[in-house]
Coordinates of C-alpha atoms in Angstrom, one line a residue:
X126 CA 19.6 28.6 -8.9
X127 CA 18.5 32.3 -9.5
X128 CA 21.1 32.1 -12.9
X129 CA 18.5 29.2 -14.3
X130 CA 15.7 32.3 -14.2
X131 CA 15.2 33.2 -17.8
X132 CA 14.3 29.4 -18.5
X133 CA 10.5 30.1 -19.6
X134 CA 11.4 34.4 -19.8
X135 CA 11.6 37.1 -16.9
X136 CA 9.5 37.1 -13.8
X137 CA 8.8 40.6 -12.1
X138 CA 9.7 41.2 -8.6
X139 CA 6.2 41.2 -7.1
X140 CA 6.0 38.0 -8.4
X141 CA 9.4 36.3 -7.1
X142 CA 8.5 38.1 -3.2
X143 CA 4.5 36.6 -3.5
X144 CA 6.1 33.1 -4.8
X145 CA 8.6 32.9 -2.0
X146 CA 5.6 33.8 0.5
X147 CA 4.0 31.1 -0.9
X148 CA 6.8 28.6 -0.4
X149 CA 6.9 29.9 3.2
X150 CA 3.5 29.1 3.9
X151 CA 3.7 25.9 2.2
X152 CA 6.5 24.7 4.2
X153 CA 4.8 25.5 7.3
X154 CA 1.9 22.8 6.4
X155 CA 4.7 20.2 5.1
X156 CA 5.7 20.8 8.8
X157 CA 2.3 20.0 10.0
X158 CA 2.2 17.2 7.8
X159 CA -0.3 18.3 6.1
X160 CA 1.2 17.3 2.6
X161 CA -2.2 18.1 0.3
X162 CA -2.4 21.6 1.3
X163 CA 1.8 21.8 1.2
X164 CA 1.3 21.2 -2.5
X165 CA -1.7 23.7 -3.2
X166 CA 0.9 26.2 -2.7
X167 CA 3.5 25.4 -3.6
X168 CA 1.7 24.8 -6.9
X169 CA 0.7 28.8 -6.9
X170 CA 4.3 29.2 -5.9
X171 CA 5.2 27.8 -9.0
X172 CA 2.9 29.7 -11.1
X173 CA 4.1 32.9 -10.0
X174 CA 7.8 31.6 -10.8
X175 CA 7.7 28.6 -12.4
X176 CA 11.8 29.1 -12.5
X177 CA 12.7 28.4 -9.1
X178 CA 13.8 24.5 -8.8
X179 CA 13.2 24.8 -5.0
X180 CA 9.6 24.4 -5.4
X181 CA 9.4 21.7 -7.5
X182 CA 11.8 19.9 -4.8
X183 CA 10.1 20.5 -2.0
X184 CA 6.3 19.5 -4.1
X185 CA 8.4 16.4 -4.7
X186 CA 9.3 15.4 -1.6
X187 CA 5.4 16.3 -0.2
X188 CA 4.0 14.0 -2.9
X189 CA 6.6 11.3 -2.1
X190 CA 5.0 11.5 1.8
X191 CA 1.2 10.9 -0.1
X192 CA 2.8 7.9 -2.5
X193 CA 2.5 10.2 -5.7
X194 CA 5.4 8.6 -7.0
X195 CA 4.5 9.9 -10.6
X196 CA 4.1 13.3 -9.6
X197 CA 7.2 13.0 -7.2
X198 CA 9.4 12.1 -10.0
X199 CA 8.0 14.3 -13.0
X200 CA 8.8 17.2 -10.1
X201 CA 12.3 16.3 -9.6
X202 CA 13.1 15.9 -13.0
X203 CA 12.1 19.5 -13.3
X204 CA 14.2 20.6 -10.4
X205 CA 17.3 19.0 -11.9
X206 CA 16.3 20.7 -15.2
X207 CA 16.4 24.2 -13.6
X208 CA 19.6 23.6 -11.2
X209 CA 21.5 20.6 -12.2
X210 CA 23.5 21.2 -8.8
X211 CA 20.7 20.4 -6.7
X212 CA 21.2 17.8 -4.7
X213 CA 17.7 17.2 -2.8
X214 CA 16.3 16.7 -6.4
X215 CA 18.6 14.1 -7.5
X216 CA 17.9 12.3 -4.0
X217 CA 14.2 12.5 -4.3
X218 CA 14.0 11.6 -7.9
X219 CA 15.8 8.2 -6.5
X220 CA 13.3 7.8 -3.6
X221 CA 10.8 8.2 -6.2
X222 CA 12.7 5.1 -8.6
X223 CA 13.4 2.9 -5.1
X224 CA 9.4 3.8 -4.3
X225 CA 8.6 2.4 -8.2
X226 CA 11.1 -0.8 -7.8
X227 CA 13.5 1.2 -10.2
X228 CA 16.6 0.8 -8.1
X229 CA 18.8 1.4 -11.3
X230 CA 17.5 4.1 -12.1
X231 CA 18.2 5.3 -8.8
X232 CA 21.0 4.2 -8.6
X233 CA 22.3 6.4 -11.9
X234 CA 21.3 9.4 -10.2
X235 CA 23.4 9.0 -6.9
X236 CA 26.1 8.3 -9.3
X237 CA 25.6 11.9 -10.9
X238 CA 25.5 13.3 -7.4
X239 CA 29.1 11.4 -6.7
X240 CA 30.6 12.2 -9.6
X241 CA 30.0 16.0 -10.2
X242 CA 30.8 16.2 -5.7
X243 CA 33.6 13.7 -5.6
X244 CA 34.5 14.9 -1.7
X245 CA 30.5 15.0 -0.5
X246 CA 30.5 12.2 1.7
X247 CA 26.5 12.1 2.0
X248 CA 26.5 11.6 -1.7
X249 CA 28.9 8.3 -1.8
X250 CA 27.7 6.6 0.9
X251 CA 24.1 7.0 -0.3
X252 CA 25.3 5.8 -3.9
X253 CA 26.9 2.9 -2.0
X254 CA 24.2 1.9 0.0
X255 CA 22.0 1.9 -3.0
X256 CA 24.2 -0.1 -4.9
X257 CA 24.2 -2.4 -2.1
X258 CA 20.3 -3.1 -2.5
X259 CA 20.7 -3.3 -6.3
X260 CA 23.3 -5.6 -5.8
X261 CA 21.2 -8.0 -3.4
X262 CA 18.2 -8.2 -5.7
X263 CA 20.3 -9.1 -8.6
X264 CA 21.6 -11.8 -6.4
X265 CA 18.3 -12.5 -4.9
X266 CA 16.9 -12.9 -8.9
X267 CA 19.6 -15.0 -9.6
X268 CA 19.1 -17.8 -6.8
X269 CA 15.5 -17.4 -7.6
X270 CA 15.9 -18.7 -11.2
X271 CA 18.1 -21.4 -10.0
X272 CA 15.6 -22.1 -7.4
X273 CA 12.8 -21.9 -9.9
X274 CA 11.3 -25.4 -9.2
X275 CA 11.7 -24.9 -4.9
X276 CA 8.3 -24.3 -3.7
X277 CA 9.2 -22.6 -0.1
X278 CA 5.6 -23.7 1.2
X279 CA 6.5 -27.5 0.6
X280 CA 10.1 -26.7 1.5
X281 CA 8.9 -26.2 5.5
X282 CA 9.6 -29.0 8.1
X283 CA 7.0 -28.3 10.8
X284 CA 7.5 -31.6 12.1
X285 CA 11.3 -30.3 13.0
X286 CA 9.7 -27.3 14.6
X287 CA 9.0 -28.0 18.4
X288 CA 6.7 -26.2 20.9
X289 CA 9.4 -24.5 23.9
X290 CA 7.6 -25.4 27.6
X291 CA 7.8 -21.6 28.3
X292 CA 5.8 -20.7 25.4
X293 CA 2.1 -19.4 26.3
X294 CA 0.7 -18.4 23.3
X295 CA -2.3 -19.6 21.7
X296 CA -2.2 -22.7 19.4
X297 CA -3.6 -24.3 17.0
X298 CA -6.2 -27.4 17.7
X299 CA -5.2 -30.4 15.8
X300 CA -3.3 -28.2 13.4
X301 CA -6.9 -26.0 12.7
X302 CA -7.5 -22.5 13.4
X303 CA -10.5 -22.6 16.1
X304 CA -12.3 -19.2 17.2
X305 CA -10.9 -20.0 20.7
X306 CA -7.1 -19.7 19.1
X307 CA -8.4 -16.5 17.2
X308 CA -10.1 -14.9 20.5
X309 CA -6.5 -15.8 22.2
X310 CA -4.2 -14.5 19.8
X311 CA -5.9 -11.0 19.1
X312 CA -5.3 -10.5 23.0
X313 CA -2.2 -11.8 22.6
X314 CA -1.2 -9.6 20.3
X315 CA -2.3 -6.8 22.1
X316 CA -0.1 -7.5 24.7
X317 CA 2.7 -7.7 21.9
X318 CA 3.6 -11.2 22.6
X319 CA 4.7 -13.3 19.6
X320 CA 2.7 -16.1 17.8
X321 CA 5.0 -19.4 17.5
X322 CA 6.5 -19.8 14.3
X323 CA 5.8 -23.2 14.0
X324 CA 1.6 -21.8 13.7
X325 CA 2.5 -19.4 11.9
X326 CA 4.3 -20.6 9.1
X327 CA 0.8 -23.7 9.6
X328 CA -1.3 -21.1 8.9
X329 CA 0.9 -19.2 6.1
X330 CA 1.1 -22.9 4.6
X331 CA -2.3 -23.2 4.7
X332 CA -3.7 -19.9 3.8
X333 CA -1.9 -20.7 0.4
X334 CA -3.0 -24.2 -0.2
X335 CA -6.7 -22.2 0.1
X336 CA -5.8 -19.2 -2.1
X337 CA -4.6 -21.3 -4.8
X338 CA -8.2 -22.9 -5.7
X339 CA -9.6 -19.3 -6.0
X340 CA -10.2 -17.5 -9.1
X341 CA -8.8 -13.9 -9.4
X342 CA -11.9 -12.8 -9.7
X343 CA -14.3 -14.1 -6.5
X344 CA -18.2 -14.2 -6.6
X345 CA -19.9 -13.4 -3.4
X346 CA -23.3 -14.1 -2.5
X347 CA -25.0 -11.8 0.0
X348 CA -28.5 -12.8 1.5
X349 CA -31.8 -10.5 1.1
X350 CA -31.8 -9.9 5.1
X351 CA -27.8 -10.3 5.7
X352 CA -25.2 -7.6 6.5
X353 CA -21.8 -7.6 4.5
X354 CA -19.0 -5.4 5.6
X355 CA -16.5 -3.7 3.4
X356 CA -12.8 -2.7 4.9
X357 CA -10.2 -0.4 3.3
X358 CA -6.7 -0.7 4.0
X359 CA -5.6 -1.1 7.3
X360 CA -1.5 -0.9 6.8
X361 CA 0.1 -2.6 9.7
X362 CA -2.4 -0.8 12.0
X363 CA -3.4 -3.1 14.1
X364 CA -5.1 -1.6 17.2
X365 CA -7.2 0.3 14.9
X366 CA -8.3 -3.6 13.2
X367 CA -9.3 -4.5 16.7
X368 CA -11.4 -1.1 17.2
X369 CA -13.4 -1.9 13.7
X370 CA -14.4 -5.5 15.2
X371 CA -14.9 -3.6 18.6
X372 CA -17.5 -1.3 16.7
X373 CA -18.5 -4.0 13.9
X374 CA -18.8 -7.2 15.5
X375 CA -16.0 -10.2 15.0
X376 CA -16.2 -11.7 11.5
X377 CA -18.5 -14.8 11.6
X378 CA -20.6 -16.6 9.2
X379 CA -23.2 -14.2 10.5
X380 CA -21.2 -11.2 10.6
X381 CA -19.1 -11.6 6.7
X382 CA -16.0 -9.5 5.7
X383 CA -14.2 -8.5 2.6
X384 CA -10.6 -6.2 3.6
X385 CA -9.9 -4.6 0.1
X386 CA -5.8 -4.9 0.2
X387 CA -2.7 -3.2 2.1
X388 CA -3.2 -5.1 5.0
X389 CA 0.5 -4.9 6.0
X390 CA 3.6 -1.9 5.5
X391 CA 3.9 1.2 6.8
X392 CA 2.6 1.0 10.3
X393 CA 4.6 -1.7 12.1
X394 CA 2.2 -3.8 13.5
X395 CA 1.7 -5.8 10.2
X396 CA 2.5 -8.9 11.0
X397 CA 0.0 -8.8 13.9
X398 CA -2.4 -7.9 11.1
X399 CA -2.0 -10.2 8.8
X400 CA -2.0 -13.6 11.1
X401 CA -5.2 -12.1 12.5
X402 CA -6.8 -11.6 8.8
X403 CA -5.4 -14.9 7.5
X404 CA -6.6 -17.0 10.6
X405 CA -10.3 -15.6 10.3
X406 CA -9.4 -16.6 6.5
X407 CA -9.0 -19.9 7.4
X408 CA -12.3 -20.1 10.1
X409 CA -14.8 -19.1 7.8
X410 CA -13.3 -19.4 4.1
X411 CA -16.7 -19.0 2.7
X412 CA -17.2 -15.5 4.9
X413 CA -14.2 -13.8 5.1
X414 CA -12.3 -12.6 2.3
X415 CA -9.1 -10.4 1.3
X416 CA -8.5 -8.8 -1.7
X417 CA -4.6 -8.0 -2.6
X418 CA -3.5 -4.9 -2.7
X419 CA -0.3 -2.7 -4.0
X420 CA 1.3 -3.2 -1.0
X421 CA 1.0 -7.2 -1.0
X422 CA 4.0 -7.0 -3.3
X423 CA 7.7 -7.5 -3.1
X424 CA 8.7 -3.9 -3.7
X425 CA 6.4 -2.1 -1.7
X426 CA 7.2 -4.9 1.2
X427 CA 10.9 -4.0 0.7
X428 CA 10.5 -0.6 0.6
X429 CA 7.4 0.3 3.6
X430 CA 8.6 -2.3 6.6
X431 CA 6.3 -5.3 5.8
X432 CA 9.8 -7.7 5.0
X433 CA 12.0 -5.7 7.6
X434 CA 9.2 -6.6 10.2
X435 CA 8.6 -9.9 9.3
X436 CA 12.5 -10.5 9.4
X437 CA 12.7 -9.5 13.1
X438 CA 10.3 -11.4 14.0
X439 CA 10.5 -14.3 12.8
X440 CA 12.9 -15.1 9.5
X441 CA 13.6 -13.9 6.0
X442 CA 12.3 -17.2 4.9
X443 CA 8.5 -16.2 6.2
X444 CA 8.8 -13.0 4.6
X445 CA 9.7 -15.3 1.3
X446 CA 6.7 -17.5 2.2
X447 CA 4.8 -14.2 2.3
X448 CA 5.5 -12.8 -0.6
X449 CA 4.8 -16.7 -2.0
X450 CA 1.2 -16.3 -0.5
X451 CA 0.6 -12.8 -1.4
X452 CA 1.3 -14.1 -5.2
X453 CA -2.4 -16.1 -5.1
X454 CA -4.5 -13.3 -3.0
X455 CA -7.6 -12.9 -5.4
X456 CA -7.2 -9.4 -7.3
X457 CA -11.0 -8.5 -6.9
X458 CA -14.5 -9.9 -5.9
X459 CA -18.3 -9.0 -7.1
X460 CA -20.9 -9.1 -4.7
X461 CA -24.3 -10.4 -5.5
X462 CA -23.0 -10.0 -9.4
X463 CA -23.7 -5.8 -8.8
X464 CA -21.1 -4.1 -7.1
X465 CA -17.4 -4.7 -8.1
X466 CA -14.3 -4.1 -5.8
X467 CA -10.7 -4.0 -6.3
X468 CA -8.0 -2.3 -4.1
X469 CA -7.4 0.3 -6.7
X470 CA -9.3 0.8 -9.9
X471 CA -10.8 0.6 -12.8
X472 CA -8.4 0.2 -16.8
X473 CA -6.9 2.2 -19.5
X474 CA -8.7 0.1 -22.1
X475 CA -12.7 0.4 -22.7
X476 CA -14.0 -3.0 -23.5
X477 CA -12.8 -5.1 -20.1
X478 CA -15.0 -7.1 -18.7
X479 CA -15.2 -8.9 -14.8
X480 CA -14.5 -12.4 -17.6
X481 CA -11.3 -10.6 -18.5
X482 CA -10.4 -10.5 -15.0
X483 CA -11.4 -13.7 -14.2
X484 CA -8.8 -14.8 -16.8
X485 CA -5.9 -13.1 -15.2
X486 CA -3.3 -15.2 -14.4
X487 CA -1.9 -13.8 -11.0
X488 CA 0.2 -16.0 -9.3
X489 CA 3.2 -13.3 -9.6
X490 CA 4.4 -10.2 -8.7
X491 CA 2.2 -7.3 -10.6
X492 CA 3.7 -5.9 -14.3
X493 CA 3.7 -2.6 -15.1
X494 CA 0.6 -2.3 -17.1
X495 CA -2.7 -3.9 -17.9
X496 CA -5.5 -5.3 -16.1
X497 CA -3.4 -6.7 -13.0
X498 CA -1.7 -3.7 -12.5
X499 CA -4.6 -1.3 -12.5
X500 CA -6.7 -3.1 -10.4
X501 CA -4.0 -2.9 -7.7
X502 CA -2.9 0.6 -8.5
X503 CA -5.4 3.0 -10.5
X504 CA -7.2 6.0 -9.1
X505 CA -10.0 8.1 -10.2
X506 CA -10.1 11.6 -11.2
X507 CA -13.0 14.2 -11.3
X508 CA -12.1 15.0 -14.8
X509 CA -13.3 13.1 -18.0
X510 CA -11.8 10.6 -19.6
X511 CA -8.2 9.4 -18.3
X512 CA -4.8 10.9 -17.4
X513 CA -1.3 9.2 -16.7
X514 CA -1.1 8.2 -13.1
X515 CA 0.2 10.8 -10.5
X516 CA 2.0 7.8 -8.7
X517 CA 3.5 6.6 -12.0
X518 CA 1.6 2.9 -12.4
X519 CA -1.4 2.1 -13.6
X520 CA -4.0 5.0 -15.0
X521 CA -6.0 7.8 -13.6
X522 CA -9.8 7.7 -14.9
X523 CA -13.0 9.1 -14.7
X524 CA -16.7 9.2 -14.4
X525 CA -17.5 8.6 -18.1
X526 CA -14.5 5.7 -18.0
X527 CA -16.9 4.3 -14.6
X528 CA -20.1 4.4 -16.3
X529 CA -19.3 3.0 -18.8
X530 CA -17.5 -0.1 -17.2
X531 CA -20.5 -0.3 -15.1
X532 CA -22.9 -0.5 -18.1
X533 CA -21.0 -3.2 -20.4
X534 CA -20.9 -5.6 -16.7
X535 CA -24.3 -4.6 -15.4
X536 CA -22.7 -3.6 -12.5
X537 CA -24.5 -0.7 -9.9
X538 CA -21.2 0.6 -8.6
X539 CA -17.4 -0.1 -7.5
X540 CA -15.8 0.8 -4.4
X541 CA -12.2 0.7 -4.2
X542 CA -9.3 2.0 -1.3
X543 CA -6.0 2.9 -2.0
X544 CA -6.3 6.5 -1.1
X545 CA -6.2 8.4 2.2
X546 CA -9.4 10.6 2.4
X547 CA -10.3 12.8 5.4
X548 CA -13.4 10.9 6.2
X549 CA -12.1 7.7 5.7
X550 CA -14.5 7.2 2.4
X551 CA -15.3 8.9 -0.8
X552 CA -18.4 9.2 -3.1
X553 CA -17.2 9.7 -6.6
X554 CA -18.3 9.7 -10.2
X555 CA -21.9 10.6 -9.0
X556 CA -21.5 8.0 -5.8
X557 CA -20.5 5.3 -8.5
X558 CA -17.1 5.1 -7.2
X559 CA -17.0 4.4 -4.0
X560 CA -13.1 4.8 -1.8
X561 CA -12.8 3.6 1.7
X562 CA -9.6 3.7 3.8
X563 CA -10.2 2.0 7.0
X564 CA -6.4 3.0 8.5
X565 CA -7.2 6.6 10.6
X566 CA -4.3 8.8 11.5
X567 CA -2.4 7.1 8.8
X568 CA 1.1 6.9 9.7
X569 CA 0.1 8.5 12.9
X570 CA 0.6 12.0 11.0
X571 CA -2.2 12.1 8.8
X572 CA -5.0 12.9 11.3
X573 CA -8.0 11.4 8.8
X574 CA -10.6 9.3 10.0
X575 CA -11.2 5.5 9.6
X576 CA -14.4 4.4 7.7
X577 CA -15.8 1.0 6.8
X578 CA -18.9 0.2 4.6
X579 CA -22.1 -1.9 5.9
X580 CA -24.6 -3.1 3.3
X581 CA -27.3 -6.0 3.1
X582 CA -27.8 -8.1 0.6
X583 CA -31.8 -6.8 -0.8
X584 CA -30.5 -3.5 -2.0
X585 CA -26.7 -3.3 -1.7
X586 CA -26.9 0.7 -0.4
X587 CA -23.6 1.6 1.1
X588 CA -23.5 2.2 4.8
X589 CA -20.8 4.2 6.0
X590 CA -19.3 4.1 9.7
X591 CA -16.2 6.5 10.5
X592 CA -13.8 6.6 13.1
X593 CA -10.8 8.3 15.1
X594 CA -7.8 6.4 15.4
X595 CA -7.0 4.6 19.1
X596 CA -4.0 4.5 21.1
X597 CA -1.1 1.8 20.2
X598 CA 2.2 0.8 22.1
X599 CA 5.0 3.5 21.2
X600 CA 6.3 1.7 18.0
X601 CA 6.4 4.5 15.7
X602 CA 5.2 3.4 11.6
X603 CA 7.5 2.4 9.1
X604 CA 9.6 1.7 12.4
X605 CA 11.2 -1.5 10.0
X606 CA 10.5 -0.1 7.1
X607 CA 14.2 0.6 4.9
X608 CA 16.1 2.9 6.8
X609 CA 17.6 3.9 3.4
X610 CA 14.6 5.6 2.1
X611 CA 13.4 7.9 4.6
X612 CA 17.4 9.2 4.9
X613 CA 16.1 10.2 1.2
X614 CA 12.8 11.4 2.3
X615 CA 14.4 14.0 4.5

């Protein structure tokens, strides 16, 4: 690596032994998991050598851990740029295309790795496993074409599905979600017992049959003198959902709900998650309401453990029916016609309006630009105006881009998730952009806090509550998730 060195001209000696103490210091927080402060240095480390492709490997593989997939791969590329023998680059820069859905592109640099190390065994059974996946979803897009009419939903025979004598689970009343199933399922699923499949592919069916008469765009009305409670992503975490209705009250038509997308991957109690959401869905339609989210998508559920979960447990037809459902989750709702939220964020173009979303036409899996896609997947950024996106989809935009959405919608404010924050929520853009992440210790390493949002109806002022994460049964997160991709995250 040290032959690469004159790349941008010479760097003095002081500066090599202060960037290597640097990259020390840095790997002891990437240790500790502590990925944001891993990068600060090994940012300086790379201004005080900004030859070494060592660094930009190991700031790759810490903005892989925080979903930068952007960053992750610009990073890599570098690395390969300054030591084309570098294997970890090569691997991460494929984690980074497998993270994006790219799996070709992944797939290409595995077969660099194999071909310029034809005896490294690491390398060709990594390029084979990858080829493997690529492979399957080829196949998997070629049945789907021919299966372009089959609507899985209507395809399911409950009637052939029968209740077992030994099952003691909760069920349905007359084929209806009641509050007395609800009640008995959340402590059912704390005592990680299974739901029957025959209610939950009911309520799956059901939940879409509801979805689909929804715009992508939802109007919620909020009394003067009512409460309305705002959730960030909750990723598979499903104690911590229980401790939010502990501390907030069970969703009612009293006590109304909006959970702003990722419900599910990553921490592997999703599918607990999820039939909990969707049957409260289902009690009070009118009160209750779920946004989609990045991770309410075939790739990321591929990828993160949502599909590998839902396979144990049940079948890979449910986790078709899923991703089926998932298609017609409503991309954003307006409350009261002044505050505007969306799992991610706001656009790369200046004259959309909350009618332009309205018009979207969701029932699919998200493209790689426009308004879909950055509602599920932009960020904001302190600086003006608005940058490519550090995870490599959708846009990163400011405070002028946020005030001025606001002023051509009449809107007061947004508040969107999507990103991990310390306190569980964010004030932005001069408190115009509002984040909350409701998942605390996120992937059990991340040692944030939880938050949700409380507001009523009169004056719409944000309320924050913040919590520490609660104890779970010892099923480690992304426990289902593809065993291929953390063997590249290592």
């Amino acid at each position: 690596m040290a032959s690469n060195e004159e790349t941008t001209g010479p760097v003095s000696k002081e500066d090599i032994e202060a960037a290597e103490k640097l990259k020390n210091e840095a790997n002891e927080y990437f240790k500790k998991q502590n990925y944001n402060s891993a990068i600060e240095l090994y940012t300086k480390a790379i201004e005080k050598n900004p030859n070494h492709a060592v660094y930009y490997g190991n700031r790759s593989i810490s903005n892989l851990r925080l979903e930068n997939f952007g960053y992750a791969l610009g990073d890599a590329s570098k690395a390969i740029e300054l030591d084309r023998g570098y294997t970890k680059a090569y691997y991460r820069r494929a984690a980074a295309h497998m993270s994006l859905g790219k799996y070709k592109l992944a797939l290409k640099d595995f077969e660099y790795v194999t071909k310029v190390r034809p005896n490294d065994q690491d390398a060709k059974m990594k390029f084979n496993e990858c080829n493997k996946i690529v492979k399957k979803i080829a196949f998997e897009k070629a049945i789907s074409v021919d299966k372009k009419e089959v609507n899985i939903a209507d395809s399911i025979n409950l009637e052939s599905m029968t209740i077992e004598d030994e099952y003691e689970g909760p069920g349905l009343e007359d084929g209806k979600v009641t509050l007395k199933f609800v009640t008995e399922l959340m402590e059912f699923y704390k005592q990680q017992k299974k739901l029957h499949k025959k209610y939950a592919y009911k309520i799956l069916i059901d939940v879409k049959a509801y979805l689909q008469k929804q715009p992508s765009l939802v109007d919620i009305k909020v009394a003067d003198d009512k409460k309305f409670t705002v959730c960030g992503d909750i990723h598979g975490q499903y104690y911590d959902l229980m401790n939010i209705f502990a501390l907030n009250g069970l969703p009612s038509e009293t006590n109304p709900y909006l959970f702003n997308g990722d419900f599910v991957d990553r921490g592997s109690f999703s599918v607990e998650c999820i039939f909990t959401l969707f049957s409260f869905k289902l009690l009070f339609p009118n009160h209750f309401f779920m946004s989609r989210g990045n991770h309410e998508t075939l790739d990321m559920n591929r990828m993160y453990g949502f599909r590998g979960e839902v396979t144990s447990k049940y079948t890979a037809q449910m986790a078709d029916l899923f991703t089926e459902v998932y298609n017609w989750l409503p991309l954003a709702h307006c409350i009261n016609s002044r505050v505007l939220v969306m799992h991610g964020g706001l656009f790369s173009k200046d004259d959309i309006t909350l009618d332009d979303i309205r018009k979207v036409d969701r029932n699919k899996q998200p493209p790689e630009d426009g308004i879909m896609c950055e509602l599920l997947w932009s960020d904001p950024q302190p600086m003006m105006g608005r940058a490519p996106s550090k995870r490599g989809v959708g846009c990163q935009f400011g405070p002028d881009v946020t005030a001025n959405f606001l002023q051509r919608n009449g809107l007061d404010y947004v508040i969107r998730s999507h990103e991990v924050k310390n306190d569980g929520y964010e004030l932005a853009h001069d408190g115009k952009c509002i984040t909350v992440f409701s998942a605390p210790n996120y992937c059990d390493t991340m040692g944030n806090l939880g938050a949700f949002i409380t507001m009523n109806g009169k004056d719409l002022e944000p309320n924050f509550t913040t919590y520490e994460a609660v104890p779970h049964p010892d099923v480690k997160p992304m426990a289902y998730a593809n065993s291929f991709l953390s063997m590249l995250c290592q």
